[in-house]
Amino acid sequence: MAVNAVKAHLTTLRAHRNRLSRTTMRDMFAGDPKRFSRFSIAWDRLVFDYSKHRLDAGAFKALLDVAKTAGVKAKRDAMFSGRIINETEGRAVLHTALRAPADERIEVDGQDVIGEVVKVRRAMTRFSNAVRNGKYKVSGGAVTDVVNIGIGGSNLGPAMATLALAPWHDGPRTHFVSNVDAADLAEVFKVIPPETTLFIVASKTFTTQETMCNAQTARNWMQRKLGRQDVGAHFAALSTNLVATRKFGIADERTFGFWDWVGGRYSVWSAIGLSLMMAIGPKRFGEFLDGAYEADTHFRTADYGGNIPVIMALLGIWYRNVWGFETHAVLPYDNRLARFPAYLQQLEMESNGKRVMMDGRAVTADTGAIVWGEPGTDGQHAFYQLIHQGTSVIPCDFLIAAKSNDRLSGHHELLLANCLAQSEALMLGKTLAEARAELKQAGMPEKEIRRLAPHKVFEGNRPSTTFLYERLDPKMLGTLIALYEHKVFVQGAIWGINSFDQWGVELGKALAQELIPMVEGKAKVKGKDASTAGLLAAFHQMTSR
Ligand code: F6P
């Protein structure tokens, strides 16, 4: 029977919350000069600071007890060893095998998987090298542009990482097309030279509507532009479905496989990372994997109390289930991590947005938080007002590098100061007395002070975590992603849900399929609710004008 481990500890956790409601982080910092060292972890090239949370030793211990009750360690070991933990799909969950050392042995159904992983990575490396050094030729010679066509996990990972690692690009230009909205592909068509472009069709299933539509349009466009039918050399595939890749006409030597034990949103480490490998080269791609492996080793070996992903997960549970905070903001002070919040949206929300437990019974506590965010400092001038003074409390993750990858003097100091200022302001806030004193100091008359001061009060006591890392490089990016992956795993283990299926996206897909002939006007609108039917009628009326 699936168990939600939070439930057993809820009374204790609520008692801690009630106790902590009577104090503030400001007071806790004032009363404990060692608070930062007590509630932070300096690990490798990363400092994980969780001292700005509504937490003390007692509450922290109670949270660690939740992880113990959930048996996180045993569940973690089951995942790493290749047990079928994705029960609703009957699959192992082994994205960690994709970054394990070549001499490790992990079996699924008695078959070693590492050998297969190494074989595919070697093939990817050969192909990437040939594309990067110009030995692989398409109609117009060496490849200048690579376009990854894929959606969800077959897009977000490589697109996010390729942007994040732009300073390491020394390969062909890379482009990403995901949306079935023609605008996405049309904009890329404007900038790519057809004679020297390679399309990579990335789809685990090779049946995803959007990707197949984009891939077919890309093939037709190439045939038209090049004036020939055979454009095979301009296409490669990344998929587990060899029957479909062959049917599409992509030769096996340009098809890079993976396995059903790699979930879409965990697939950037697999063949799905080919576009990234082409951009930064196989060596840097290897460092990206190494960074993730370091996080795996940390997750497997550190005690709960010193385990970064376990703490990330417990803080999420603390706020979601005990304080009732619904959303979680990811705020990278690192412009090249612009797509990181979107990547984490899929990772966290597709994994833990679940309403039943592993055994099918309804969950008894809220699950996955709503994840959102944008890079700082831009966000400061848009939505931070609500984070500081709105009525919802939004726990935030701040991410920032100690060293910039760009040498424009003065910028990084300003960026870092802003990042630190935000978490400080959220934690400290500003009392009415402080607001009044400030206005008085500025020489404002008492009547004005009374009118303005309430608007200048910041409640404070708003929680945040800061990740301060040495530099955003391939290895660090791998580490950061894997830490979040394990956070998601721990939360799923505690809630007793399956973090590795995604049935929630199926209904919309099926209905879209059913609606296509009605949209095309090839079938009568039948069996639809009044709103859907009314919108279809209006659509047909508008398009007939
Ligand atoms: O959105 C549902 C989903 O199945 C994701 O989990 C997956 O990453 C995405 O669609 C794309 O799937 P595929 O790689 O099979 O095209």
Coordinates of C-alpha atoms and ligand atoms in Angstrom, one line a residue:
M1 CA 0.0 0.0 0.0
A2 CA 1.3 3.4 -0.9
V3 CA 1.9 5.7 2.0
N4 CA 2.1 9.5 2.3
A5 CA 4.9 9.9 4.8
V6 CA 4.0 13.5 5.6
K7 CA 0.7 12.4 7.2
A8 CA 2.3 10.5 10.0
H9 CA 4.2 13.6 11.0
L10 CA 1.7 16.3 10.3
T11 CA 0.7 17.0 14.0
T12 CA 4.4 17.4 14.9
L13 CA 5.1 19.5 11.8
R14 CA 2.1 21.7 12.5
A15 CA 3.3 22.2 16.1
H16 CA 6.7 23.4 14.7
R17 CA 4.9 25.7 12.3
N18 CA 2.8 27.2 15.1
R19 CA 5.9 27.7 17.2
L20 CA 7.9 29.3 14.3
S21 CA 4.9 31.5 13.4
R22 CA 5.6 33.4 16.6
T23 CA 9.1 34.3 15.6
T24 CA 10.8 35.6 12.5
M25 CA 13.9 34.7 10.5
R26 CA 15.2 38.2 11.4
D27 CA 15.0 37.3 15.0
M28 CA 16.5 33.8 14.4
F29 CA 19.5 35.3 12.6
A30 CA 19.9 37.9 15.4
G31 CA 19.8 35.2 18.0
D32 CA 22.2 32.8 16.4
P33 CA 25.4 34.1 14.8
K34 CA 26.1 30.5 13.5
R35 CA 22.8 30.3 11.6
F36 CA 24.5 30.4 8.2
S37 CA 27.0 27.7 9.0
R38 CA 24.3 25.6 10.6
F39 CA 21.9 25.8 7.7
S40 CA 24.2 25.8 4.6
I41 CA 26.3 23.2 2.9
A42 CA 29.6 24.0 1.1
W43 CA 29.9 21.2 -1.3
D44 CA 32.5 21.0 -4.1
R45 CA 32.2 24.3 -6.1
L46 CA 28.8 25.0 -4.8
V47 CA 27.3 26.6 -1.6
F48 CA 23.8 25.7 -0.8
D49 CA 22.4 28.2 1.6
Y50 CA 19.1 27.3 3.2
S51 CA 19.5 29.5 6.3
K52 CA 16.8 32.0 5.1
H53 CA 13.9 29.6 5.8
R54 CA 11.3 29.3 8.5
L55 CA 13.3 26.6 10.1
D56 CA 15.2 25.8 13.3
A57 CA 16.9 22.7 14.5
G58 CA 13.6 21.2 15.9
A59 CA 11.7 21.7 12.7
F60 CA 14.6 20.5 10.6
K61 CA 14.8 17.3 12.6
A62 CA 11.0 16.8 12.2
L63 CA 11.4 17.1 8.5
L64 CA 14.3 14.7 8.3
D65 CA 12.0 12.2 10.2
V66 CA 9.6 12.5 7.2
A67 CA 12.3 11.3 4.9
K68 CA 13.1 8.4 7.2
T69 CA 9.5 7.3 7.4
A70 CA 9.2 7.4 3.7
G71 CA 12.2 5.1 3.3
V72 CA 13.8 7.5 0.9
K73 CA 17.1 5.6 1.0
A74 CA 15.6 2.3 0.1
K75 CA 13.5 3.8 -2.7
R76 CA 16.6 5.7 -3.9
D77 CA 18.6 2.4 -4.0
A78 CA 15.8 0.7 -5.9
M79 CA 15.9 3.4 -8.5
F80 CA 19.7 3.4 -8.9
S81 CA 19.7 -0.4 -9.2
G82 CA 17.2 -0.6 -12.0
R83 CA 14.1 -1.9 -10.2
I84 CA 10.8 -1.3 -11.9
I85 CA 9.8 1.7 -9.8
N86 CA 7.6 3.3 -12.6
E87 CA 4.9 0.8 -11.8
T88 CA 2.1 2.2 -14.0
E89 CA 4.3 1.9 -17.1
G90 CA 6.2 -1.2 -15.9
R91 CA 9.6 0.5 -16.3
A92 CA 12.8 1.0 -14.5
V93 CA 14.0 4.6 -14.0
L94 CA 17.6 4.8 -14.9
H95 CA 18.6 8.2 -16.2
T96 CA 21.4 8.0 -13.6
A97 CA 22.9 5.1 -15.7
L98 CA 23.4 7.6 -18.5
R99 CA 26.1 9.4 -16.5
A100 CA 27.5 6.5 -14.6
P101 CA 31.1 5.5 -15.2
A102 CA 31.7 3.0 -18.0
D103 CA 32.8 0.2 -15.6
E104 CA 29.7 0.3 -13.5
R105 CA 27.2 -2.5 -13.9
I106 CA 23.5 -1.9 -13.8
E107 CA 21.0 -4.5 -15.0
V108 CA 17.5 -4.3 -16.2
D109 CA 15.8 -7.7 -16.7
G110 CA 19.2 -9.4 -16.3
Q111 CA 20.7 -7.3 -19.1
D112 CA 23.6 -4.9 -18.4
V113 CA 22.6 -1.4 -19.5
I114 CA 25.9 0.5 -19.2
G115 CA 27.4 -1.3 -22.2
E116 CA 24.5 -0.1 -24.4
V117 CA 24.8 3.4 -23.0
V118 CA 28.5 3.6 -23.8
K119 CA 27.9 2.2 -27.3
V120 CA 25.3 4.9 -28.2
R121 CA 27.5 7.6 -26.7
R122 CA 30.4 6.5 -28.9
A123 CA 28.2 6.6 -32.0
M124 CA 27.0 10.1 -31.0
T125 CA 30.6 11.1 -30.5
R126 CA 31.6 9.9 -33.9
F127 CA 28.7 11.6 -35.6
S128 CA 29.2 14.8 -33.7
N129 CA 32.9 14.9 -34.4
A130 CA 32.2 14.3 -38.1
V131 CA 29.7 17.1 -38.2
R132 CA 31.9 19.4 -36.2
N133 CA 35.0 18.8 -38.3
G134 CA 33.2 18.9 -41.6
K135 CA 33.9 15.3 -42.6
Y136 CA 30.2 14.6 -42.6
K137 CA 28.8 16.2 -45.8
V138 CA 25.3 17.2 -46.8
S139 CA 24.2 18.6 -50.2
G140 CA 26.1 21.9 -49.7
G141 CA 29.1 20.5 -48.0
A142 CA 29.8 20.7 -44.3
V143 CA 27.0 21.3 -41.8
T144 CA 26.6 24.9 -40.7
D145 CA 23.3 24.7 -38.9
V146 CA 21.6 22.0 -36.8
V147 CA 17.9 22.2 -36.0
N148 CA 16.5 20.0 -33.2
I149 CA 12.9 19.3 -33.7
G150 CA 11.3 17.9 -30.6
I151 CA 9.0 18.9 -27.7
G152 CA 8.8 18.6 -23.9
G153 CA 11.8 16.6 -22.7
S154 CA 13.0 16.2 -26.3
N155 CA 13.4 20.0 -26.5
L156 CA 13.6 21.6 -23.1
G157 CA 16.8 19.8 -21.9
P158 CA 19.0 20.4 -25.0
A159 CA 17.5 23.9 -25.6
M160 CA 18.0 25.0 -22.0
A161 CA 21.5 23.5 -21.8
T162 CA 22.6 24.8 -25.2
L163 CA 21.7 28.3 -24.2
A164 CA 23.3 27.9 -20.7
L165 CA 26.6 26.7 -22.2
A166 CA 26.8 29.3 -25.1
P167 CA 30.3 30.3 -24.0
W168 CA 31.5 26.8 -24.9
H169 CA 29.9 26.7 -28.4
D170 CA 32.4 25.9 -31.1
G171 CA 30.3 23.7 -33.3
P172 CA 27.5 24.4 -35.9
R173 CA 24.8 27.0 -35.1
T174 CA 22.0 25.2 -33.2
H175 CA 18.3 26.0 -33.4
F176 CA 15.3 24.5 -31.6
V177 CA 11.8 24.0 -32.9
S178 CA 9.2 22.6 -30.6
N179 CA 5.8 24.3 -31.1
V180 CA 3.4 23.0 -33.8
D181 CA 2.5 26.7 -34.3
A182 CA 3.9 27.3 -37.8
A183 CA 5.6 30.5 -36.4
D184 CA 8.2 28.4 -34.7
L185 CA 9.5 26.6 -37.7
A186 CA 8.9 29.6 -40.1
E187 CA 11.2 31.8 -38.0
V188 CA 14.0 29.1 -38.2
F189 CA 13.4 28.7 -42.0
K190 CA 14.2 32.4 -42.4
V191 CA 17.7 32.0 -41.0
I192 CA 19.0 28.5 -42.0
P193 CA 20.7 27.7 -45.3
P194 CA 18.9 24.5 -46.6
E195 CA 22.0 23.1 -48.4
T196 CA 24.0 22.9 -45.2
T197 CA 21.4 22.3 -42.5
L198 CA 21.0 19.1 -40.5
F199 CA 17.6 18.4 -38.9
I200 CA 17.6 16.2 -35.8
V201 CA 14.2 14.8 -35.2
A202 CA 14.1 14.1 -31.4
S203 CA 11.2 12.1 -30.1
K204 CA 11.3 9.2 -27.7
T205 CA 8.1 7.7 -29.2
F206 CA 8.4 9.2 -32.7
T207 CA 4.6 9.6 -32.7
T208 CA 4.2 13.0 -31.0
Q209 CA 1.9 15.0 -33.1
E210 CA 3.7 18.3 -32.9
T211 CA 7.1 16.8 -33.7
M212 CA 5.9 14.6 -36.5
C213 CA 4.1 17.6 -38.1
N214 CA 7.2 19.8 -37.8
A215 CA 9.5 17.0 -39.1
Q216 CA 7.3 16.4 -42.2
T217 CA 7.1 20.1 -42.9
A218 CA 10.9 20.4 -42.6
R219 CA 11.4 17.5 -45.0
N220 CA 8.9 19.0 -47.6
W221 CA 10.7 22.3 -47.3
M222 CA 14.1 20.7 -47.8
Q223 CA 12.8 18.8 -50.9
R224 CA 11.4 22.0 -52.3
K225 CA 14.5 24.1 -51.6
L226 CA 17.0 21.6 -52.8
G227 CA 14.8 20.5 -55.8
R228 CA 15.3 16.8 -55.0
Q229 CA 13.4 14.0 -53.2
D230 CA 16.4 12.4 -51.5
V231 CA 17.2 14.7 -48.5
G232 CA 18.1 11.8 -46.2
A233 CA 21.6 13.1 -45.4
H234 CA 19.9 16.2 -43.9
F235 CA 18.0 14.2 -41.3
A236 CA 19.0 12.3 -38.1
A237 CA 16.8 10.8 -35.5
L238 CA 16.9 10.4 -31.7
S239 CA 14.3 7.8 -30.6
T240 CA 13.4 4.5 -29.0
N241 CA 11.1 3.7 -31.9
L242 CA 13.3 2.3 -34.7
V243 CA 10.3 1.1 -36.7
A244 CA 8.9 4.7 -36.9
T245 CA 12.3 6.3 -37.7
R246 CA 12.8 3.9 -40.6
K247 CA 9.3 4.5 -41.8
F248 CA 10.0 8.2 -41.8
G249 CA 13.1 7.5 -43.9
I250 CA 15.9 8.2 -41.5
A251 CA 18.8 5.7 -42.0
D252 CA 19.8 3.6 -39.0
E253 CA 23.4 4.9 -39.1
R254 CA 21.9 8.4 -38.3
T255 CA 19.5 7.2 -35.7
F256 CA 20.6 7.3 -32.1
G257 CA 18.6 5.2 -29.7
F258 CA 17.7 5.1 -26.1
W259 CA 15.5 3.0 -23.9
D260 CA 12.2 3.0 -22.2
W261 CA 13.8 3.4 -18.8
V262 CA 14.8 7.0 -19.8
G263 CA 11.8 9.3 -19.1
G264 CA 11.3 12.2 -21.5
R265 CA 12.0 14.9 -18.9
Y266 CA 15.1 13.0 -17.8
S267 CA 16.5 12.4 -21.3
V268 CA 19.0 15.3 -21.9
W269 CA 21.8 12.9 -20.8
S270 CA 20.9 10.4 -23.5
A271 CA 20.9 10.6 -27.3
I272 CA 18.4 13.5 -26.8
G273 CA 21.5 15.6 -25.9
L274 CA 23.0 15.2 -29.4
S275 CA 22.3 18.9 -30.4
L276 CA 24.1 20.0 -27.2
M277 CA 27.0 17.7 -27.9
M278 CA 27.3 19.1 -31.5
A279 CA 27.3 22.6 -30.1
I280 CA 29.9 22.1 -27.3
G281 CA 31.7 19.0 -28.4
P282 CA 31.8 15.5 -26.9
K283 CA 34.5 16.4 -24.3
R284 CA 32.3 19.1 -22.7
F285 CA 29.3 16.9 -23.0
G286 CA 31.3 14.4 -21.0
E287 CA 31.9 17.0 -18.3
F288 CA 28.2 17.8 -18.2
L289 CA 27.6 14.1 -17.5
D290 CA 30.4 14.1 -14.9
G291 CA 28.7 17.0 -13.1
A292 CA 25.5 15.0 -12.9
Y293 CA 27.3 11.9 -11.7
E294 CA 28.8 14.0 -8.8
A295 CA 25.4 15.0 -7.7
D296 CA 24.3 11.3 -8.0
T297 CA 27.2 10.3 -5.7
H298 CA 26.3 13.0 -3.2
F299 CA 22.7 12.0 -3.2
R300 CA 23.6 8.3 -2.7
T301 CA 26.2 8.9 0.0
A302 CA 25.4 12.0 2.1
D303 CA 23.3 11.6 5.3
Y304 CA 19.8 13.0 5.0
G305 CA 20.8 16.1 7.1
G306 CA 23.7 16.9 4.7
N307 CA 22.0 15.8 1.5
I308 CA 21.2 18.8 -0.8
P309 CA 18.4 17.2 -2.8
V310 CA 16.8 15.7 0.3
I311 CA 16.8 19.1 2.0
M312 CA 15.5 20.8 -1.2
A313 CA 12.6 18.3 -1.2
L314 CA 11.9 18.6 2.5
L315 CA 11.7 22.4 2.3
G316 CA 9.3 22.0 -0.6
I317 CA 7.1 19.7 1.4
W318 CA 7.4 21.9 4.5
Y319 CA 5.9 24.9 2.6
R320 CA 3.4 23.0 0.4
N321 CA 2.0 20.7 3.0
V322 CA 2.5 22.4 6.3
W323 CA 2.4 26.2 5.5
G324 CA 0.1 25.9 2.5
F325 CA 2.2 27.8 0.0
E326 CA 1.3 26.8 -3.5
T327 CA 4.0 28.1 -5.8
H328 CA 7.8 28.0 -5.9
A329 CA 9.8 30.6 -7.9
V330 CA 13.2 29.7 -9.6
L331 CA 15.1 32.9 -10.1
P332 CA 18.5 32.5 -11.8
Y333 CA 20.7 35.5 -11.7
D334 CA 22.4 34.0 -14.7
N335 CA 20.9 35.2 -18.0
R336 CA 21.9 32.0 -19.8
L337 CA 19.8 30.0 -17.4
A338 CA 16.8 31.8 -18.9
R339 CA 15.2 28.5 -19.9
F340 CA 16.0 26.8 -16.6
P341 CA 12.6 27.6 -14.9
A342 CA 10.8 26.3 -18.0
Y343 CA 12.9 23.1 -17.8
L344 CA 12.1 22.7 -14.1
Q345 CA 8.4 23.3 -14.8
Q346 CA 8.4 20.1 -16.9
L347 CA 10.7 18.2 -14.5
E348 CA 8.7 19.1 -11.4
M349 CA 5.2 19.6 -12.6
E350 CA 5.0 16.6 -15.0
S351 CA 6.7 14.4 -12.4
N352 CA 4.8 15.4 -9.2
G353 CA 1.6 16.9 -10.5
K354 CA -0.3 13.8 -9.4
R355 CA -3.6 13.3 -7.7
V356 CA -3.4 9.6 -6.8
M357 CA -0.8 7.5 -5.0
M358 CA 1.1 4.6 -6.5
D359 CA -1.8 2.3 -5.6
G360 CA -4.4 4.4 -7.2
R361 CA -5.9 5.9 -4.0
A362 CA -6.4 9.6 -3.9
V363 CA -3.6 11.6 -2.3
T364 CA -4.4 13.0 1.1
A365 CA -2.2 16.0 0.9
D366 CA -1.2 18.4 -1.8
T367 CA 1.5 17.3 -4.2
G368 CA 3.8 19.2 -6.6
A369 CA 4.0 23.0 -6.2
I370 CA 3.5 25.3 -9.2
V371 CA 7.0 26.2 -10.4
W372 CA 7.7 29.4 -12.2
G373 CA 10.3 32.0 -12.7
E374 CA 12.5 34.3 -14.9
P375 CA 16.0 35.5 -14.6
G376 CA 17.0 38.3 -12.3
T377 CA 17.4 41.2 -12.5
D378 CA 14.7 41.4 -15.1
G379 CA 12.1 39.8 -12.8
Q380 CA 12.8 42.5 -10.2
H381 CA 11.2 45.0 -12.5
A382 CA 8.2 42.8 -13.2
F383 CA 6.8 40.4 -10.6
Y384 CA 9.0 40.8 -7.5
Q385 CA 6.6 43.4 -6.1
L386 CA 4.2 40.5 -5.4
I387 CA 6.9 38.3 -3.9
H388 CA 7.8 41.1 -1.5
Q389 CA 4.5 42.7 -0.6
G390 CA 1.8 40.4 -2.1
T391 CA -0.5 38.3 0.0
S392 CA 0.9 35.0 -1.2
V393 CA 4.2 33.7 0.3
I394 CA 6.4 32.4 -2.5
P395 CA 9.5 30.4 -1.5
C396 CA 12.3 31.2 -4.0
D397 CA 15.4 29.6 -5.3
F398 CA 18.2 32.1 -6.2
L399 CA 21.0 30.8 -8.4
I400 CA 24.1 32.8 -9.1
A401 CA 27.7 32.2 -10.1
A402 CA 30.7 33.6 -8.2
K403 CA 32.5 34.2 -11.5
S404 CA 31.0 35.4 -14.7
N405 CA 31.7 33.9 -18.1
D406 CA 31.8 37.4 -19.6
R407 CA 34.3 40.1 -19.0
L408 CA 32.3 43.3 -19.0
S409 CA 33.6 45.2 -16.1
G410 CA 31.3 46.0 -13.2
H411 CA 28.3 43.9 -14.4
H412 CA 28.8 40.8 -12.3
E413 CA 29.3 42.8 -9.1
L414 CA 26.0 44.6 -9.7
L415 CA 24.3 41.3 -10.5
L416 CA 25.6 39.6 -7.4
A417 CA 24.7 42.6 -5.2
N418 CA 21.1 42.5 -6.6
C419 CA 20.8 38.8 -6.0
L420 CA 21.9 39.0 -2.4
A421 CA 19.8 42.1 -1.8
Q422 CA 16.7 40.3 -2.9
S423 CA 17.0 37.4 -0.5
E424 CA 18.1 39.8 2.3
A425 CA 15.1 42.0 1.7
L426 CA 12.7 39.1 1.5
M427 CA 14.0 37.7 4.8
L428 CA 14.4 41.0 6.7
G429 CA 11.5 43.0 5.4
K430 CA 10.9 46.5 6.8
T431 CA 8.8 47.2 9.9
L432 CA 6.3 50.1 10.2
A433 CA 8.7 51.8 12.7
E434 CA 11.6 51.5 10.2
A435 CA 9.5 52.8 7.4
R436 CA 8.4 55.8 9.6
A437 CA 11.9 56.5 10.7
E438 CA 13.1 56.6 7.1
L439 CA 10.5 59.0 6.0
K440 CA 11.1 61.2 9.1
Q441 CA 14.8 61.2 8.3
A442 CA 13.9 62.4 4.8
G443 CA 12.1 65.4 6.4
M444 CA 8.5 64.4 5.6
P445 CA 5.7 65.9 7.7
E446 CA 4.0 63.6 10.1
K447 CA 0.7 63.7 8.2
E448 CA 2.4 62.5 5.1
I449 CA 4.4 59.9 7.0
R450 CA 1.2 58.4 8.4
R451 CA -0.3 58.3 4.8
L452 CA 2.8 56.7 3.2
A453 CA 4.4 54.5 5.8
P454 CA 2.0 51.5 5.5
H455 CA 2.8 51.2 1.8
K456 CA 6.5 51.0 2.6
V457 CA 6.2 48.2 5.0
F458 CA 7.6 44.8 4.0
E459 CA 6.3 41.9 6.0
G460 CA 9.6 40.1 5.5
N461 CA 10.1 36.5 6.8
R462 CA 9.8 35.3 3.2
P463 CA 11.8 32.2 2.5
S464 CA 14.5 31.6 -0.1
T465 CA 17.4 29.2 -0.9
T466 CA 20.5 30.5 -2.6
F467 CA 22.8 28.4 -4.8
L468 CA 26.1 30.1 -5.2
Y469 CA 28.4 28.2 -7.6
E470 CA 31.8 29.0 -8.8
R471 CA 31.0 29.3 -12.5
L472 CA 28.3 28.1 -14.8
D473 CA 30.2 25.5 -16.9
P474 CA 29.2 22.2 -18.4
K475 CA 30.0 20.3 -15.2
M476 CA 28.1 22.7 -12.9
L477 CA 25.1 22.7 -15.1
G478 CA 25.0 18.9 -15.0
T479 CA 25.2 19.1 -11.2
L480 CA 22.5 21.6 -10.8
I481 CA 20.0 19.7 -13.0
A482 CA 20.7 16.4 -11.3
L483 CA 20.2 18.0 -7.8
Y484 CA 16.7 19.1 -8.9
E485 CA 16.0 15.7 -10.5
H486 CA 16.7 14.1 -7.1
K487 CA 14.7 16.7 -5.3
V488 CA 11.7 15.6 -7.4
F489 CA 12.4 12.0 -6.7
V490 CA 12.5 12.5 -2.9
Q491 CA 9.3 14.4 -2.9
G492 CA 7.6 11.7 -5.0
A493 CA 8.9 9.1 -2.6
I494 CA 7.5 11.0 0.4
W495 CA 4.1 11.6 -1.2
G496 CA 3.9 7.9 -2.3
I497 CA 3.2 8.9 -5.9
N498 CA 4.7 7.8 -9.2
S499 CA 6.9 10.7 -10.4
F500 CA 7.7 8.9 -13.6
D501 CA 4.5 8.6 -15.5
Q502 CA 2.5 11.5 -17.2
W503 CA -1.1 10.3 -17.9
G504 CA -2.3 13.8 -17.4
V505 CA -1.1 14.9 -20.8
E506 CA -3.1 12.1 -22.6
L507 CA -6.6 13.4 -22.5
G508 CA -5.8 16.6 -24.3
K509 CA -3.8 14.7 -26.9
A510 CA -6.7 12.3 -27.6
L511 CA -9.3 15.1 -27.8
A512 CA -7.0 17.1 -30.2
Q513 CA -6.9 14.1 -32.5
E514 CA -10.7 13.8 -32.4
L515 CA -11.0 17.6 -33.2
I516 CA -8.7 17.7 -36.2
P517 CA -11.3 16.6 -38.8
M518 CA -13.8 19.0 -37.2
V519 CA -11.3 21.9 -37.5
E520 CA -10.5 20.9 -41.0
G521 CA -14.2 20.9 -41.9
K522 CA -14.0 17.2 -42.9
A523 CA -16.3 16.1 -40.2
K524 CA -19.5 17.5 -38.7
V525 CA -19.1 19.0 -35.2
K526 CA -20.8 16.2 -33.1
G527 CA -20.8 15.2 -29.4
K528 CA -19.1 18.5 -28.3
D529 CA -20.1 20.7 -25.3
A530 CA -21.7 24.0 -26.2
S531 CA -18.5 26.0 -25.6
T532 CA -16.3 23.9 -27.8
A533 CA -19.0 23.7 -30.5
G534 CA -19.6 27.4 -30.3
L535 CA -15.9 28.2 -30.7
L536 CA -15.6 25.9 -33.7
A537 CA -18.6 27.5 -35.3
A538 CA -17.0 31.0 -34.8
F539 CA -13.7 29.7 -36.1
H540 CA -15.3 28.4 -39.3
Q541 CA -17.2 31.7 -39.7
M542 CA -14.1 33.8 -39.3
T543 CA -12.0 31.6 -41.7
S544 CA -14.7 31.6 -44.4
R545 CA -14.7 35.5 -44.6
Ligands
F6P1 O1 4.2 16.0 -22.7 C1 4.2 14.6 -22.7 C2 5.4 14.0 -23.2 O2 5.2 12.6 -23.3 C3 6.7 14.3 -22.3 O3 6.8 13.5 -21.2 C4 7.7 14.1 -23.4 O4 8.9 14.7 -22.9 C5 7.1 14.8 -24.5 O5 5.8 14.5 -24.5 C6 7.7 14.4 -25.9 O6 7.6 13.1 -26.1 P1 8.4 12.4 -27.3 O7 9.9 12.5 -27.0 O8 8.0 11.0 -27.3 O9 8.1 13.1 -28.6

